[in-house]
Every structure is written in C-alpha cells, then in structure tokens.
Short mmCIF file of C-alpha atoms and ligand atoms in Angstrom, two decimals:
data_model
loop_
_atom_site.label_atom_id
_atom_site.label_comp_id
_atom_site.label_asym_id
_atom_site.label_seq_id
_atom_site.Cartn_x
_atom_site.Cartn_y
_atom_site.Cartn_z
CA UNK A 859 -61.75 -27.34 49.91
CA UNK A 860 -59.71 -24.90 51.34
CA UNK A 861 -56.10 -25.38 50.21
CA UNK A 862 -57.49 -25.65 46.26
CA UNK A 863 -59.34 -22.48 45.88
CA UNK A 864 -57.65 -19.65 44.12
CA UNK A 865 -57.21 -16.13 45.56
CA UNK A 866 -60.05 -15.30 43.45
CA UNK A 867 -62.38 -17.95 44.44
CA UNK A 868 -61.74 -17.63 47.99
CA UNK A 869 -62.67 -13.77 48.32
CA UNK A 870 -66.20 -14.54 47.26
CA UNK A 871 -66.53 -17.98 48.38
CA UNK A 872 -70.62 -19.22 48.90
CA UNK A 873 -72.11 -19.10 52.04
CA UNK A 874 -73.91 -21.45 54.08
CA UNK A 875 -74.69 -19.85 57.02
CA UNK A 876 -75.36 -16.05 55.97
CA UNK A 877 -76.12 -12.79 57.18
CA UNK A 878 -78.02 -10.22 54.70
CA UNK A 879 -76.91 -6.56 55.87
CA UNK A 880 -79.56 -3.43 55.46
CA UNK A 881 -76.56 -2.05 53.18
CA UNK A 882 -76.22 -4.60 50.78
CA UNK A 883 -79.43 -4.72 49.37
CA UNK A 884 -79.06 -3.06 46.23
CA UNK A 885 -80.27 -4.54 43.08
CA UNK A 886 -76.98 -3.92 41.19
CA UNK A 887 -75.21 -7.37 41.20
CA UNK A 888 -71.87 -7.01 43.17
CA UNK A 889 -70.02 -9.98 42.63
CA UNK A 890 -68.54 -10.97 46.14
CA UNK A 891 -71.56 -9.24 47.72
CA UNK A 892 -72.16 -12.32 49.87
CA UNK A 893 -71.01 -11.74 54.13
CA UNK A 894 -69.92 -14.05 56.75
CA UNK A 895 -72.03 -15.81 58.89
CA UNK A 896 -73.50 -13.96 61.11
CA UNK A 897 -72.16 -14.04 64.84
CA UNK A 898 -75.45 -15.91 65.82
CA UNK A 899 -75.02 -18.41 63.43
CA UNK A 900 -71.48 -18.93 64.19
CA UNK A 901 -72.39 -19.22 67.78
CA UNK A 902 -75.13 -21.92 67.52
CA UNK A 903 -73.20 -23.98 65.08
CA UNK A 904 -70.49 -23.88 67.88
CA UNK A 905 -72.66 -25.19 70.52
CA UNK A 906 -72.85 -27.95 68.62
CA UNK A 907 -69.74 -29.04 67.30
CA UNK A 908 -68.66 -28.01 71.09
CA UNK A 909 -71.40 -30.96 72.89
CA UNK A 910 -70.09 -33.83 70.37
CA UNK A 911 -68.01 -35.97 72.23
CA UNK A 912 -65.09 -38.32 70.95
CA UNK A 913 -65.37 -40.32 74.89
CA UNK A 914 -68.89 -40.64 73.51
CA UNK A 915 -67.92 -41.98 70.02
CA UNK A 916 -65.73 -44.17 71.74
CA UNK A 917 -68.26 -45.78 73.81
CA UNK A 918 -70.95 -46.31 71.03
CA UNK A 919 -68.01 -48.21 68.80
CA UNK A 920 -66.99 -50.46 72.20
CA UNK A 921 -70.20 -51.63 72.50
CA UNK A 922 -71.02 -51.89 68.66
CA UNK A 923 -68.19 -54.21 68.82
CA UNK A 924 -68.79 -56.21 71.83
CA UNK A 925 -72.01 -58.13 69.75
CA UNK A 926 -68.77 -60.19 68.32
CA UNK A 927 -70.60 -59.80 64.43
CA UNK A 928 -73.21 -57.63 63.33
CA UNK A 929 -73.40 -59.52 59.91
CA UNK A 930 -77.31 -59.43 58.56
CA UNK A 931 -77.41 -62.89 58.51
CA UNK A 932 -76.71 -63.18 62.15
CA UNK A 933 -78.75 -64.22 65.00
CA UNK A 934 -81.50 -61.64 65.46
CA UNK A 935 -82.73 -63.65 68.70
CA UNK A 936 -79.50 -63.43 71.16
CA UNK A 937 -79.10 -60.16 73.97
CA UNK A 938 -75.54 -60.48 73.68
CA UNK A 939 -74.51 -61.35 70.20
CA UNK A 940 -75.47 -60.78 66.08
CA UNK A 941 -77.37 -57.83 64.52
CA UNK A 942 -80.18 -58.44 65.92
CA UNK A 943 -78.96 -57.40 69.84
CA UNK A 944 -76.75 -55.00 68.26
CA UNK A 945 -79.69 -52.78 66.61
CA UNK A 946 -81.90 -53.20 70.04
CA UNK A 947 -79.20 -51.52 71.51
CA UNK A 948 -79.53 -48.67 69.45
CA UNK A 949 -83.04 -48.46 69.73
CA UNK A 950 -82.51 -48.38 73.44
CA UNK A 951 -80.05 -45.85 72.76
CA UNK A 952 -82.31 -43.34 70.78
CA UNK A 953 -85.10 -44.17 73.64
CA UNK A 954 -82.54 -42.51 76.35
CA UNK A 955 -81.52 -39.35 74.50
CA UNK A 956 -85.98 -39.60 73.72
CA UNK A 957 -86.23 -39.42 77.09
CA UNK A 958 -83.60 -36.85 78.17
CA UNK A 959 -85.81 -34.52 75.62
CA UNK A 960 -88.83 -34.98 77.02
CA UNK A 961 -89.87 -37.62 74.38
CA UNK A 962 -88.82 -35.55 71.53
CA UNK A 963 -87.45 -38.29 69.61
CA UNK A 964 -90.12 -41.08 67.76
CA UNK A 965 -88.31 -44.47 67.94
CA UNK A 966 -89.18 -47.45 65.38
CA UNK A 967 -87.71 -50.51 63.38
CA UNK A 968 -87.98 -50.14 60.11
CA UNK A 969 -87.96 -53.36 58.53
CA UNK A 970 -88.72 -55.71 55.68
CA UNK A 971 -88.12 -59.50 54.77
CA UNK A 972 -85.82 -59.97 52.03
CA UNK A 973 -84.61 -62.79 50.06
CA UNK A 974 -81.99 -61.77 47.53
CA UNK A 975 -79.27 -64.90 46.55
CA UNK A 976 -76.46 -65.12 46.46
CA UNK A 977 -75.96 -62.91 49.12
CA UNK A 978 -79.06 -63.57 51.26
CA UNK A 979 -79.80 -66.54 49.97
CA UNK A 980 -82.93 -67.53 52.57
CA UNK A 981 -85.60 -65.31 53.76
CA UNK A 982 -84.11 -62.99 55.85
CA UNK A 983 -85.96 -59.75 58.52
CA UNK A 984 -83.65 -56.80 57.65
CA UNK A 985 -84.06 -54.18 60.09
CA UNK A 986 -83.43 -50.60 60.39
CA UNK A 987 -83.00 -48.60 63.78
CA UNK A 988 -84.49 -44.90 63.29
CA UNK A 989 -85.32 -41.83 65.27
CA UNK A 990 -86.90 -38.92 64.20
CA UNK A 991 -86.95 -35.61 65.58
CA UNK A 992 -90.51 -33.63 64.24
CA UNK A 993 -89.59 -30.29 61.99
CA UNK A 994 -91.47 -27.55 64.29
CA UNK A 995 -92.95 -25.21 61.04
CA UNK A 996 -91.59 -27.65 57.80
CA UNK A 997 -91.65 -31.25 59.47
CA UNK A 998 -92.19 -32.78 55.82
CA UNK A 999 -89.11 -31.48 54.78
CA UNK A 1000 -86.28 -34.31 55.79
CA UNK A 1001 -82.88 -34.42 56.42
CA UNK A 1002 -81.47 -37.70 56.76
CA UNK A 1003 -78.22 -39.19 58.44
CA UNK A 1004 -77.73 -42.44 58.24
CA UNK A 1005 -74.39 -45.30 58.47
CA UNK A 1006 -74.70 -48.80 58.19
CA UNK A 1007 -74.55 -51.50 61.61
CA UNK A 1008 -74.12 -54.31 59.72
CA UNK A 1009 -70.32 -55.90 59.52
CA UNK A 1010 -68.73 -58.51 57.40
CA UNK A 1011 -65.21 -60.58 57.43
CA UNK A 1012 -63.79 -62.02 54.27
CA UNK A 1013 -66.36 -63.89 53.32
CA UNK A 1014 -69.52 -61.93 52.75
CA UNK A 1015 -71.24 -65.24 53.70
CA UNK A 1016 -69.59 -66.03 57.08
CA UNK A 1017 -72.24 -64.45 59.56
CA UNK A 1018 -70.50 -66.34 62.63
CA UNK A 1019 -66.89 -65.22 62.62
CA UNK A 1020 -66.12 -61.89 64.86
CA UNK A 1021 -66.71 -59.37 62.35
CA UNK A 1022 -65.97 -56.21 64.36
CA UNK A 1023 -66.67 -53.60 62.09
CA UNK A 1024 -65.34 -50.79 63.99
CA UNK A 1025 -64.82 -48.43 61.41
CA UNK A 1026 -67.28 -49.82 58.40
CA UNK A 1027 -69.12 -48.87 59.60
CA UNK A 1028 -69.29 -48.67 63.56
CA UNK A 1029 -67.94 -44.84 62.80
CA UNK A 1030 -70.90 -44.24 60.76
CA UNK A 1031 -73.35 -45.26 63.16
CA UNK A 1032 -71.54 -43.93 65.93
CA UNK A 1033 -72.02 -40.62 63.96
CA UNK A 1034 -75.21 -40.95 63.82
CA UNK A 1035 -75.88 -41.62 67.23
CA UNK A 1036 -73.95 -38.65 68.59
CA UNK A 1037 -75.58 -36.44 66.35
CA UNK A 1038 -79.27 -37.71 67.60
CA UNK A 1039 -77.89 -37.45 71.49
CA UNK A 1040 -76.67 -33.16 70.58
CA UNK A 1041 -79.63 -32.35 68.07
CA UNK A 1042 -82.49 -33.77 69.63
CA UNK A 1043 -81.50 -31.30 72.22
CA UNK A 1044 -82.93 -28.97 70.09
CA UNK A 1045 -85.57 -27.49 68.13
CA UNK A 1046 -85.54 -27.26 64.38
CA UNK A 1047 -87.69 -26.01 61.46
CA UNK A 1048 -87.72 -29.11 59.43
CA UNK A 1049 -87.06 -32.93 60.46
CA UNK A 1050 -84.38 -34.67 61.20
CA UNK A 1051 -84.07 -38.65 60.94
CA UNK A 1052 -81.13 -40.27 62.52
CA UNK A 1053 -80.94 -44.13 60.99
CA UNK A 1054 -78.85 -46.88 61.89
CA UNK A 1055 -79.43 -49.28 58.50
CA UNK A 1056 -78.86 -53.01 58.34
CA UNK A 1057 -77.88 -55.33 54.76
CA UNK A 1058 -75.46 -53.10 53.27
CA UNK A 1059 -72.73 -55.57 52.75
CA UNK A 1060 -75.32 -57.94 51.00
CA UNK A 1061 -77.02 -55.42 48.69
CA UNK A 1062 -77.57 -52.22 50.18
CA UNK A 1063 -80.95 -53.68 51.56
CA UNK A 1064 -81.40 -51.45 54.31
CA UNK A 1065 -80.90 -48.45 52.36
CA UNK A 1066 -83.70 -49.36 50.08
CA UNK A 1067 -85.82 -49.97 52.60
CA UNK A 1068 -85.36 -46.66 53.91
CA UNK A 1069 -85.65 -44.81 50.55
CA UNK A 1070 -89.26 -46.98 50.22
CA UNK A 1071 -90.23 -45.76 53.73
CA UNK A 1072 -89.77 -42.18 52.88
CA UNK A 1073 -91.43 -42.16 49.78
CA UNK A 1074 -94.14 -44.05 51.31
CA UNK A 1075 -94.57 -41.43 54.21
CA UNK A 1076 -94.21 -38.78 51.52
CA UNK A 1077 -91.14 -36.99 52.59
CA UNK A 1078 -90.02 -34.25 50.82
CA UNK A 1079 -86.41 -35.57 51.79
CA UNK A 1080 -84.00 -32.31 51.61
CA UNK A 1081 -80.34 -34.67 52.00
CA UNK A 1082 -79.18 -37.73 52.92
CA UNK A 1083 -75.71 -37.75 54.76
CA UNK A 1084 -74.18 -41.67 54.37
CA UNK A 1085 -71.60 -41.86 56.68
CA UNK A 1086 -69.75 -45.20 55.78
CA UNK A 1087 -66.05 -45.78 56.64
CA UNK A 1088 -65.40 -42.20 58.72
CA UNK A 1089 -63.10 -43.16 61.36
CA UNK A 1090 -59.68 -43.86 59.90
CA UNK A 1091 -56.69 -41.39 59.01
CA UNK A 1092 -53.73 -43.71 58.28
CA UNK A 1093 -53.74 -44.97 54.65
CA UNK A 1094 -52.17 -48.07 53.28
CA UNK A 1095 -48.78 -46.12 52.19
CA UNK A 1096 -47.65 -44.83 55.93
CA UNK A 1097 -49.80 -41.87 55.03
CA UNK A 1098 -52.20 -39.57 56.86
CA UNK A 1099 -55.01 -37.70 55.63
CA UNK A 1100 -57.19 -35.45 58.30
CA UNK A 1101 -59.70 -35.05 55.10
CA UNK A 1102 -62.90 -35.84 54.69
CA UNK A 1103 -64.20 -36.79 51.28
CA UNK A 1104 -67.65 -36.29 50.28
CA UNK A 1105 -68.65 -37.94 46.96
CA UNK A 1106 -71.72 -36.90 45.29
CA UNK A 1107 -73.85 -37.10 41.90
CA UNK A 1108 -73.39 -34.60 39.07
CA UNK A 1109 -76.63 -36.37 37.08
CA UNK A 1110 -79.25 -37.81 38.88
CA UNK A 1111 -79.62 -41.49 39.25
CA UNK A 1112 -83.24 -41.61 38.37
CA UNK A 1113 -82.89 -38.91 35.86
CA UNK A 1114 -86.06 -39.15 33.58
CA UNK A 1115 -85.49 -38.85 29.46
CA UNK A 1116 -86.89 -35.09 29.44
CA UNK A 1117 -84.64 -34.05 32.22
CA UNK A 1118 -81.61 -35.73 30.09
CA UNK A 1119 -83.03 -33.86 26.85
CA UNK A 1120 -82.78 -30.26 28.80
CA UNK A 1121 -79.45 -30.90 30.17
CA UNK A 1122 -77.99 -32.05 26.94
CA UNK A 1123 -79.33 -28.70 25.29
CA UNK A 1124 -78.27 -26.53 28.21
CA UNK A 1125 -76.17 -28.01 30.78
CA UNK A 1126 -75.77 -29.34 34.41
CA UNK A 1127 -73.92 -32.49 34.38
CA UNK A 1128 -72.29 -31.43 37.55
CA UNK A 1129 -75.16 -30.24 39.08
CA UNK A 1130 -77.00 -32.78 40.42
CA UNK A 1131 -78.54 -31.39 43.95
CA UNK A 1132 -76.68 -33.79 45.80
CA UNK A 1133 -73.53 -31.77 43.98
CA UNK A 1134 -74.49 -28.84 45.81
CA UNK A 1135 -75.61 -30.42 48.55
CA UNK A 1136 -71.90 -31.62 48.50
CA UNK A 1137 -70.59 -28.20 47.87
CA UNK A 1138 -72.66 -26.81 50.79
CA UNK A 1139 -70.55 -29.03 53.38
CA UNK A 1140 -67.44 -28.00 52.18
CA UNK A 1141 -68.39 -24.46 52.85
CA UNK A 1142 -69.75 -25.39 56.34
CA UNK A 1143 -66.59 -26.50 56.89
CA UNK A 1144 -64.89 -23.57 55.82
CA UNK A 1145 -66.88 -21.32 58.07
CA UNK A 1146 -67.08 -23.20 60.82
CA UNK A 1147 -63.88 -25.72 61.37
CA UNK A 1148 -60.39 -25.00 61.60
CA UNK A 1149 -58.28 -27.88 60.99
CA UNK A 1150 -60.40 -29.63 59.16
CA UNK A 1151 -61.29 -29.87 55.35
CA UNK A 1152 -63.65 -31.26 52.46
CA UNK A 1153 -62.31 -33.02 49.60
CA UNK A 1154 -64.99 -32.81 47.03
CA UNK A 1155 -65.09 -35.86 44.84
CA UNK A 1156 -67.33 -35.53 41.50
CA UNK A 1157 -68.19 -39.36 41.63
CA UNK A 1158 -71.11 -41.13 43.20
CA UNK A 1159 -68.62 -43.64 45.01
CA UNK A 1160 -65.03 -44.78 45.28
CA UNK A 1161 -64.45 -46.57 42.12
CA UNK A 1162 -66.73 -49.76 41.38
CA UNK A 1163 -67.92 -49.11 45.18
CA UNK A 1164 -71.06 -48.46 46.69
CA UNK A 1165 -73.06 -48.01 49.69
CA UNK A 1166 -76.49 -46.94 50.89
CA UNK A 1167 -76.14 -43.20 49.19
CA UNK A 1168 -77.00 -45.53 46.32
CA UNK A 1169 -81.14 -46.49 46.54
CA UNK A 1170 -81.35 -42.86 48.44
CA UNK A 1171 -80.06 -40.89 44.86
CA UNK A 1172 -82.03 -43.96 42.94
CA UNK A 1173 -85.29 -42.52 44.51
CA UNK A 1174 -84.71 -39.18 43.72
CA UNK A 1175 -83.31 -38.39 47.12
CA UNK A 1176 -80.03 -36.15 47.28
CA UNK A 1177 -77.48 -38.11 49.00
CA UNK A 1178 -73.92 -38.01 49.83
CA UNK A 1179 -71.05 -40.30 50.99
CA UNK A 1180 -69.14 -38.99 53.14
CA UNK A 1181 -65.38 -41.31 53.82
CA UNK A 1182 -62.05 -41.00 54.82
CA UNK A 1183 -59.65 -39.64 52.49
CA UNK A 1184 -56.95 -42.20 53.32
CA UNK A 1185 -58.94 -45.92 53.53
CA UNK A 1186 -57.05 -48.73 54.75
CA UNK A 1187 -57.54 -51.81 52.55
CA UNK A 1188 -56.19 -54.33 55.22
CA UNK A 1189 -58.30 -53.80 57.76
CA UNK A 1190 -62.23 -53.64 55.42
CA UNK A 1191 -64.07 -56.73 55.55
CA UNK A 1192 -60.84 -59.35 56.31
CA UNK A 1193 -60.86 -62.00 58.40
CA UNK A 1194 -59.32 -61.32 62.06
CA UNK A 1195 -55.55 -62.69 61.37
CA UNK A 1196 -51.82 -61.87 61.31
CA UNK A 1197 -50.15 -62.63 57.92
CA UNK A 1198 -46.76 -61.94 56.77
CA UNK A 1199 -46.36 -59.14 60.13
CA UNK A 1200 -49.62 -57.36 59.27
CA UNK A 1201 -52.55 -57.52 61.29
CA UNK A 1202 -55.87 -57.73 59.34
CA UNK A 1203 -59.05 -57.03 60.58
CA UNK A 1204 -61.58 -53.82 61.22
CA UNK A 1205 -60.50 -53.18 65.15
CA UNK A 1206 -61.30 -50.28 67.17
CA UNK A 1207 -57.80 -49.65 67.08
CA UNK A 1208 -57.87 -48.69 63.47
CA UNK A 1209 -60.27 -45.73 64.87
CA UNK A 1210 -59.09 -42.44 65.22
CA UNK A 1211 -61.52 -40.59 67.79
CA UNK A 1212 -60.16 -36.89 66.95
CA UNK A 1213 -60.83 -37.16 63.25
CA UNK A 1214 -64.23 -38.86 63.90
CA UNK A 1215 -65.35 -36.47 66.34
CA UNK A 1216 -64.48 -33.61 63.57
CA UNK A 1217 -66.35 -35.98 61.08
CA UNK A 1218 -69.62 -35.54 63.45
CA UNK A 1219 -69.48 -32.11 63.61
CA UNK A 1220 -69.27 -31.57 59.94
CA UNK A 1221 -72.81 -33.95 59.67
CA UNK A 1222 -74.44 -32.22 62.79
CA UNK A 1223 -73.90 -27.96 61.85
CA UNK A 1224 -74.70 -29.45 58.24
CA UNK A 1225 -77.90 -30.97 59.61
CA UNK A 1226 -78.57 -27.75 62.09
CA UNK A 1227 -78.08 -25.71 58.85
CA UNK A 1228 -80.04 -27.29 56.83
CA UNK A 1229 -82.86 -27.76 59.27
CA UNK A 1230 -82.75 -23.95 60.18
CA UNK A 1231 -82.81 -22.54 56.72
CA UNK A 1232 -85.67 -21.79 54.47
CA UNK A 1233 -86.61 -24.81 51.77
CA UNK A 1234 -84.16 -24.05 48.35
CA UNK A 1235 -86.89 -21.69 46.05
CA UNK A 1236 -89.10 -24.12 44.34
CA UNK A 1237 -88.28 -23.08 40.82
CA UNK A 1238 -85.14 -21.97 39.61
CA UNK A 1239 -85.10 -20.35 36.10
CA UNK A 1240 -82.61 -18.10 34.06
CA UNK A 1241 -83.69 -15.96 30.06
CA UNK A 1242 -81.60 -13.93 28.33
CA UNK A 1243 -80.49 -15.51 25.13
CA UNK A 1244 -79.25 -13.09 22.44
CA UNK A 1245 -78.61 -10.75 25.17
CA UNK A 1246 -75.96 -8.60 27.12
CA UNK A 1247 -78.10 -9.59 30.62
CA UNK A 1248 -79.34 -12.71 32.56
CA UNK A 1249 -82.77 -12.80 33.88
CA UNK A 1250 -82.79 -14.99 36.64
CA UNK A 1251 -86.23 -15.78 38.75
CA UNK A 1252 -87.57 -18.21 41.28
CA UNK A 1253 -90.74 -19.25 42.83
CA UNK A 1254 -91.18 -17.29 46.50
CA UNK A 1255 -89.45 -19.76 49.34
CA UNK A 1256 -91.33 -19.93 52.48
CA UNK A 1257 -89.61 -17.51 55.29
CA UNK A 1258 -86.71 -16.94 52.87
CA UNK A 1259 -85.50 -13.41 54.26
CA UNK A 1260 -83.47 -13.19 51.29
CA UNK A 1261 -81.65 -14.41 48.27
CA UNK A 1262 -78.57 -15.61 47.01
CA UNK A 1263 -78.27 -15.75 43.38
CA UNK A 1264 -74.66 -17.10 42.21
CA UNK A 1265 -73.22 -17.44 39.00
CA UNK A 1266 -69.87 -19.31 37.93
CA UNK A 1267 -67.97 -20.49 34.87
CA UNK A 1268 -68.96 -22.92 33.29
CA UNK A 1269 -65.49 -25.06 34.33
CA UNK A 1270 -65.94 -24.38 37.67
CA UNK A 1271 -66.02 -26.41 40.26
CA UNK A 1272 -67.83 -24.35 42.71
CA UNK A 1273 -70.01 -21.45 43.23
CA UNK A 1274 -67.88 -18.18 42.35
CA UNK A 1275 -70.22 -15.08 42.37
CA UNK A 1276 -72.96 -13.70 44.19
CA UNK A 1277 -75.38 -10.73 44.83
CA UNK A 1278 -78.26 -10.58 47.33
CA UNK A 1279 -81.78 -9.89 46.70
CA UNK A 1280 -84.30 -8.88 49.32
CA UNK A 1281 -86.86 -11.68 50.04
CA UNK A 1282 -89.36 -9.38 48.46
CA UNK A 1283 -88.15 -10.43 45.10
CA UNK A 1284 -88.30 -13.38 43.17
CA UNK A 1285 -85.75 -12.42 40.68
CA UNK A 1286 -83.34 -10.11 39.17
CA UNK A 1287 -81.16 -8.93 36.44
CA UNK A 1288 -77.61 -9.36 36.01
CA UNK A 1289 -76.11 -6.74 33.79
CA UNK A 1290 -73.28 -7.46 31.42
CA UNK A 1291 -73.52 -11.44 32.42
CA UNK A 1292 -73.98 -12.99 28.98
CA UNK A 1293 -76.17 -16.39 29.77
CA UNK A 1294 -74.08 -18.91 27.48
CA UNK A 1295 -70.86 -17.91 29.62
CA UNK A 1296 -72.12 -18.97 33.34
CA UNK A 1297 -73.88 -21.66 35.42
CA UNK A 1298 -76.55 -20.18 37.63
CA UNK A 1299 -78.25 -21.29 41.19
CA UNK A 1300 -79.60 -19.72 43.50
CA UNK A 1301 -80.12 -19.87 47.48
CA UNK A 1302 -82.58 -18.91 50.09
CA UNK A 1303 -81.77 -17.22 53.44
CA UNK A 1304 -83.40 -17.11 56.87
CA UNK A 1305 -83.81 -13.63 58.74
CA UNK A 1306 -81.45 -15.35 61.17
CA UNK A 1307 -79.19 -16.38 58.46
CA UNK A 1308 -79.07 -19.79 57.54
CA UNK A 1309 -79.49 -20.44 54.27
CA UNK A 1310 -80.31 -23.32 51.68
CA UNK A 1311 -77.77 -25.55 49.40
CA UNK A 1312 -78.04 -23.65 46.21
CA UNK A 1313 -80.13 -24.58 43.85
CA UNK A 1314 -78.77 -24.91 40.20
CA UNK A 1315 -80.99 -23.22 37.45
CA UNK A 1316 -83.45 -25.31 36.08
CA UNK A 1317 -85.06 -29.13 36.98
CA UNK A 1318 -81.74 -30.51 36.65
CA UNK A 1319 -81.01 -29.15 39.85
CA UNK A 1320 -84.31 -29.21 41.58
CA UNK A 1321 -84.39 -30.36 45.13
CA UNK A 1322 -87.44 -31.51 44.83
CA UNK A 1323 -89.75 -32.59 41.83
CA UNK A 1324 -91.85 -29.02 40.55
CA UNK A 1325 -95.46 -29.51 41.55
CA UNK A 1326 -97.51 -30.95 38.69
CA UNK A 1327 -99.06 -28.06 36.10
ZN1 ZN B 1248 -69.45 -49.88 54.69
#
C-alpha cells in the first residue's frame, strides 16, 4: 500500500519480518521503535521469491488447459480430458516435488459426494488435490494456500464445452503449485498445506470440504491465502494495473452474539484477523518487493462475488482473496467466441507470467513468514479506562523472542505505532496513550526475526478461539 501511506505512516510502518536490537529494549514506548528486517530475513525471503519461476507457471497453466474443461461436472474417468484427469495430474505433480524432498510432502484427495441443485443437480464426487508439508516444532498450526481447478463457460451447466480456465483460476492453482515445488524445499516451524480445490463455480463445494477437513483434523489453521483470478493485468478500459488486491473480513463470518456484544461496546469492526492477516501481506510486500504493491480492500469479496475464502472465514478460519486489481469481464466464464471484434473466452493468452510470478512470491515469503514466526500471543488484552495510560498484556507466545505492541487511530487503516518489549514480558504500559483514542494489537517475534500478523486487542481479533476457562 505503498503509494497511499502518508509521510507519517510510512516512517513507522509495521513489520513483518523484524529484527529486535539489544538497544531498543527499553520499556518507554517509542513510537516508530520498530527496525527493518533483519539481513537474514531479507535474505531467506529472497531465496524464495528468487526459485519461483514464471517458465514454471507457464507450464502448470499449459497443461491445466490441455484437459479441454475442468468443469466439476466433467468426466472424472478420462487420462486426457475433465476434472477428474486434470486433478490426477496435480496429485502426480505434488508426488514429484514429494519425491525431490525426500518424501517431505503427504499427498491425498480430499473428497466428498455432493448433490446440491441447481447447480449440481445429480450426485456428484468433488475432489480436492492437497499436499502438506509437516510444521517441524508447531505442525498443528496451518497455513493454507489454496486456488480453485475447476473451470466454467457461459453456462455454469455446460461441463462439455472447452472451458479453459487459464486465469480463473489456472493462475491460482498454478500458484499453488509453484509455491509447494520452492517451500517443500524447506523446513518450517508450523505446516503448510498447498490445495488445489474442485466445485467452486457450483457452490464453493470444495472449499467447504476443505474447511470440514481441517476442523475435523483439528487444525489450529493460522491463514488461508485464496488465490482466484491472479494472472491478468489488462482491465476492460485499455488499462493496466501491476496490483494485487487482497480482500479480507473486518467482522468475522461466524461471529458468535457475545463477540458482536463486545465489539459493539468497544470496537473492531475492521479487525477481523483475516484484516490483519491482510495488512501483514501488504507489509511483506513492502519489505520485500520492489515493483510490486497491495491494494487493501476492506470487503470480503468483489461486490456480490465470492469464492472459496468464503466457507474458510465461515469456519472461523482467517482467509483472504487475493485478485487482480484490473479483472477482465470478457474473458471470465464466456463461451470460446468472437463477437462484434472481441474475442471472449479465459485463454492463456489473457495470462500475464511477470505479474503472476510476482503474485507467487507475495503467497510464498507470506507463507515462509508466517510458518517461521512464533504463533500471534494467545490473549490480547488492553485496561486503562479513566486514565492518562494503556495497560496492554498478553498471554506468553511460544519462542516469541519479543513483542510488538502497536497502537493506531481509531480511523486508521493500518497499524501506525509501535514499541518493543522483551519476550520476558507479557505486557506493558503506554504512558500518555489515553485508551478511548487508539486501536491496539499486538505481535510476536522470533529470535531470528519473523514475526506474527498482529493481533488486535481482544477476541474480536483472536486468531484462534481462547482455550475454554
Ligand atoms: Zn474463480
């Protein structure tokens, strides 16, 4: 969010990726007291974002494409054509980057049967294609990424017209893929799952399933990154836009009537955690990319739109959709035609490999982040009514090294001011910081330096639900 942030903003902006100093652990709150990321950060980040490949991209949407349709009612039976061959593929995929890693990467389907008219009007085996790569020390804690295979033409019905899908959402699962093929390279502290879903165009099926799988496994599920629609930078009106967007939440989806109570008395309607989980890409972008932006959109979808970020916020999982900033209407699910000089259709000629590749690097150092930082603190909580100060403390993360607490106006889009605490503490004082004035979250940091989204004050911004009392 670069080219929107004042002078002011951008001299303290939040960290991601952040390196405590021995001198800046006073207790004193310094707004602005936050550093850059740490060289070692910066470099490992780089490796990444250096290893993704748009040839690579390229390949995965070729041969996406080459199963003629991927609708979910298509054959499941063929090699060569319909979802079915198309998500075996990816499987097979996963296997071979599982097998370049010594078998790092567990491979499954995961499936149900669904019957849901009008749009799948018969019984119907929709299946998901998902790898996971095992957190080493937190491998409960989950970090999703996930883009739909399925495809659709005009009619979300016809499951036997060519129905290329190249950019919705090809891009998304070529995404995914190429962040599985760099990651799994590597070790992390919590787990990654890389997921290929089917049945978004007739209900966001494959989503669901997903969200029913993790909460059946028991995931404590950290983020879910939906990349649908990621490949495109020419809009309708001759324009170009090198932006990503990422929409997110500001009040949970499956917010419960207590939750609503608190946040009516004391705020957080844009602080939904998958808000800041939103706000923590932007910043890994500004750290870590040049050329390359967030656009922060404070909606859960385009308008009257969804996708499969959708059953992941419903369950109480953070999730994100991540787009293009310039979509081009002509070429999402039409029919394959020329009409009046314009060619309609979702070709791989509507893909711009550049701008995806950037898109993948944004979703893999997010992921690497993520995975490498300590879990946000449990419990976030903030006194000091009828006071000059603001008490804020937090429950004791596991191998946080440190702290971030941050505090911003209440009208502010993003996180303005910080000071550090040494992970000894699990709170602190802010003098002169009168409570009613500010939002409040804090973050946790690694001794290496990655840290945690931020976590706004109080269960409206929990990560995760507060263990039962
Ligand atoms: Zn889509």
């Amino acid at each position: 969010m670069r080219g929107r942030r004042t002078l002011k903003i951008r001299n303290i902006a939040a960290t991601a990726a952040f390196g405590l100093l021995a001198a800046c652990t006073s207790m004193v709150p310094q707004p602005g007291a936050t550093q850059p990321a740490p060289l070692a950060v910066k470099q490992a980040l780089a490796s990444i974002s250096g290893e993704i490949s748009e040839a690579n991209l390229r390949g995965y949407i070729e041969k996406m494409v080459s199963f003629g349709t991927r609708h979910t009612l298509s054959d499941q039976t063929s090699d060569v054509r319909g979802i079915g061959a198309a998500r075996r593929w990816v499987e097979s995929e996963f296997r071979k980057m599982g097998a370049a890693c010594g078998g790092c990467l567990e491979v499954m389907t995961v499936q149900d049967t669904i019957t849901s008219p009008p749009r799948v009007p018969s019984p119907t085996v929709i299946a998901n294609a998902v790898a996971i790569l095992r957190g080493t020390t937190d491998p409960n804690r989950v970090i999703i990424i996930q883009g739909h295979l399925d495809s659709r033409v005009t009619d979300p019905l016809d499951f036997t017209s060519d129905a290329p899908g190249a950019n919705d959402d090809a891009s998304g699962v070529a995404a995914v893929m190429e962040s599985a093929r760099v990651l799994s390279k590597r070790k992390f502290g919590a787990t990654l799952v890389f997921a290929a879903l089917s049945g978004e165009e007739q209900g966001l099926h494959g989503g669901r399933i997903l969200a029913a799988y993790a909460k059946a496994q028991g995931w404590d599920v950290l983020a879910v990154l939906n990349n649908d629609i990621v490949g495109n930078t020419h809009g309708l009106a001759a324009t170009v836009d090198n932006r990503i967007r990422i929409f997110s939440e500001g009040v949970r989806s499956n917010e419960e009537e207590t939750i609503a109570a608190a946040r009516r008395s004391v705020g957080g309607e844009v602080d939904a955690p998958a808000r800041n989980l939103a706000r923590y890409m932007d910043v890994i972008a500004d750290q870590h990319m040049t050329g390359f932006d967030v656009s922060l959109v404070y909606r859960r979808d385009r308008f009257g739109r969804g996708g499969d970020q959708v059953p992941m916020v419903e369950a109480g999982f953070p999730a994100v959709r991540v787009t293009e900033a310039a979509e081009n209407y002509t070429r999402q699910h039409q029919d394959l035609r020329n009409e009046n000089g314009i060619a309609y259709g979702d070709v791989i000629d509507g893909v711009d490999f550049q701008y995806l590749a950037q898109v993948t690097r944004l979703n893999a150092m997010t992921m690497a982040a993520l995975a490498s930082a300590p879990r946000p603190p449990l419990e976030v909580k903030i006194d000091g009514a009828v006071s000059a100060d603001t008490k804020v403390s937090w429950t004791a993360s596991p191998g946080a090294a440190s702290y971030v607490v941050w505090w911003r106006e209440t009208t502010s889009p993003v996180w303005q001011h910080s000071v550090v605490v040494p992970g000894s503490e699990t709170s602190t004082t802010l003098k002169n910081v009168v409570i009613d004035d500010w939002f409040f979250g804090v973050q946790a940091v690694s001794a290496d330096g990655y840290a945690s989204p931020v976590q706004f004050a109080g269960v409206v911004g929990a990560f995760f639900p507060p263990p039962p009392k």
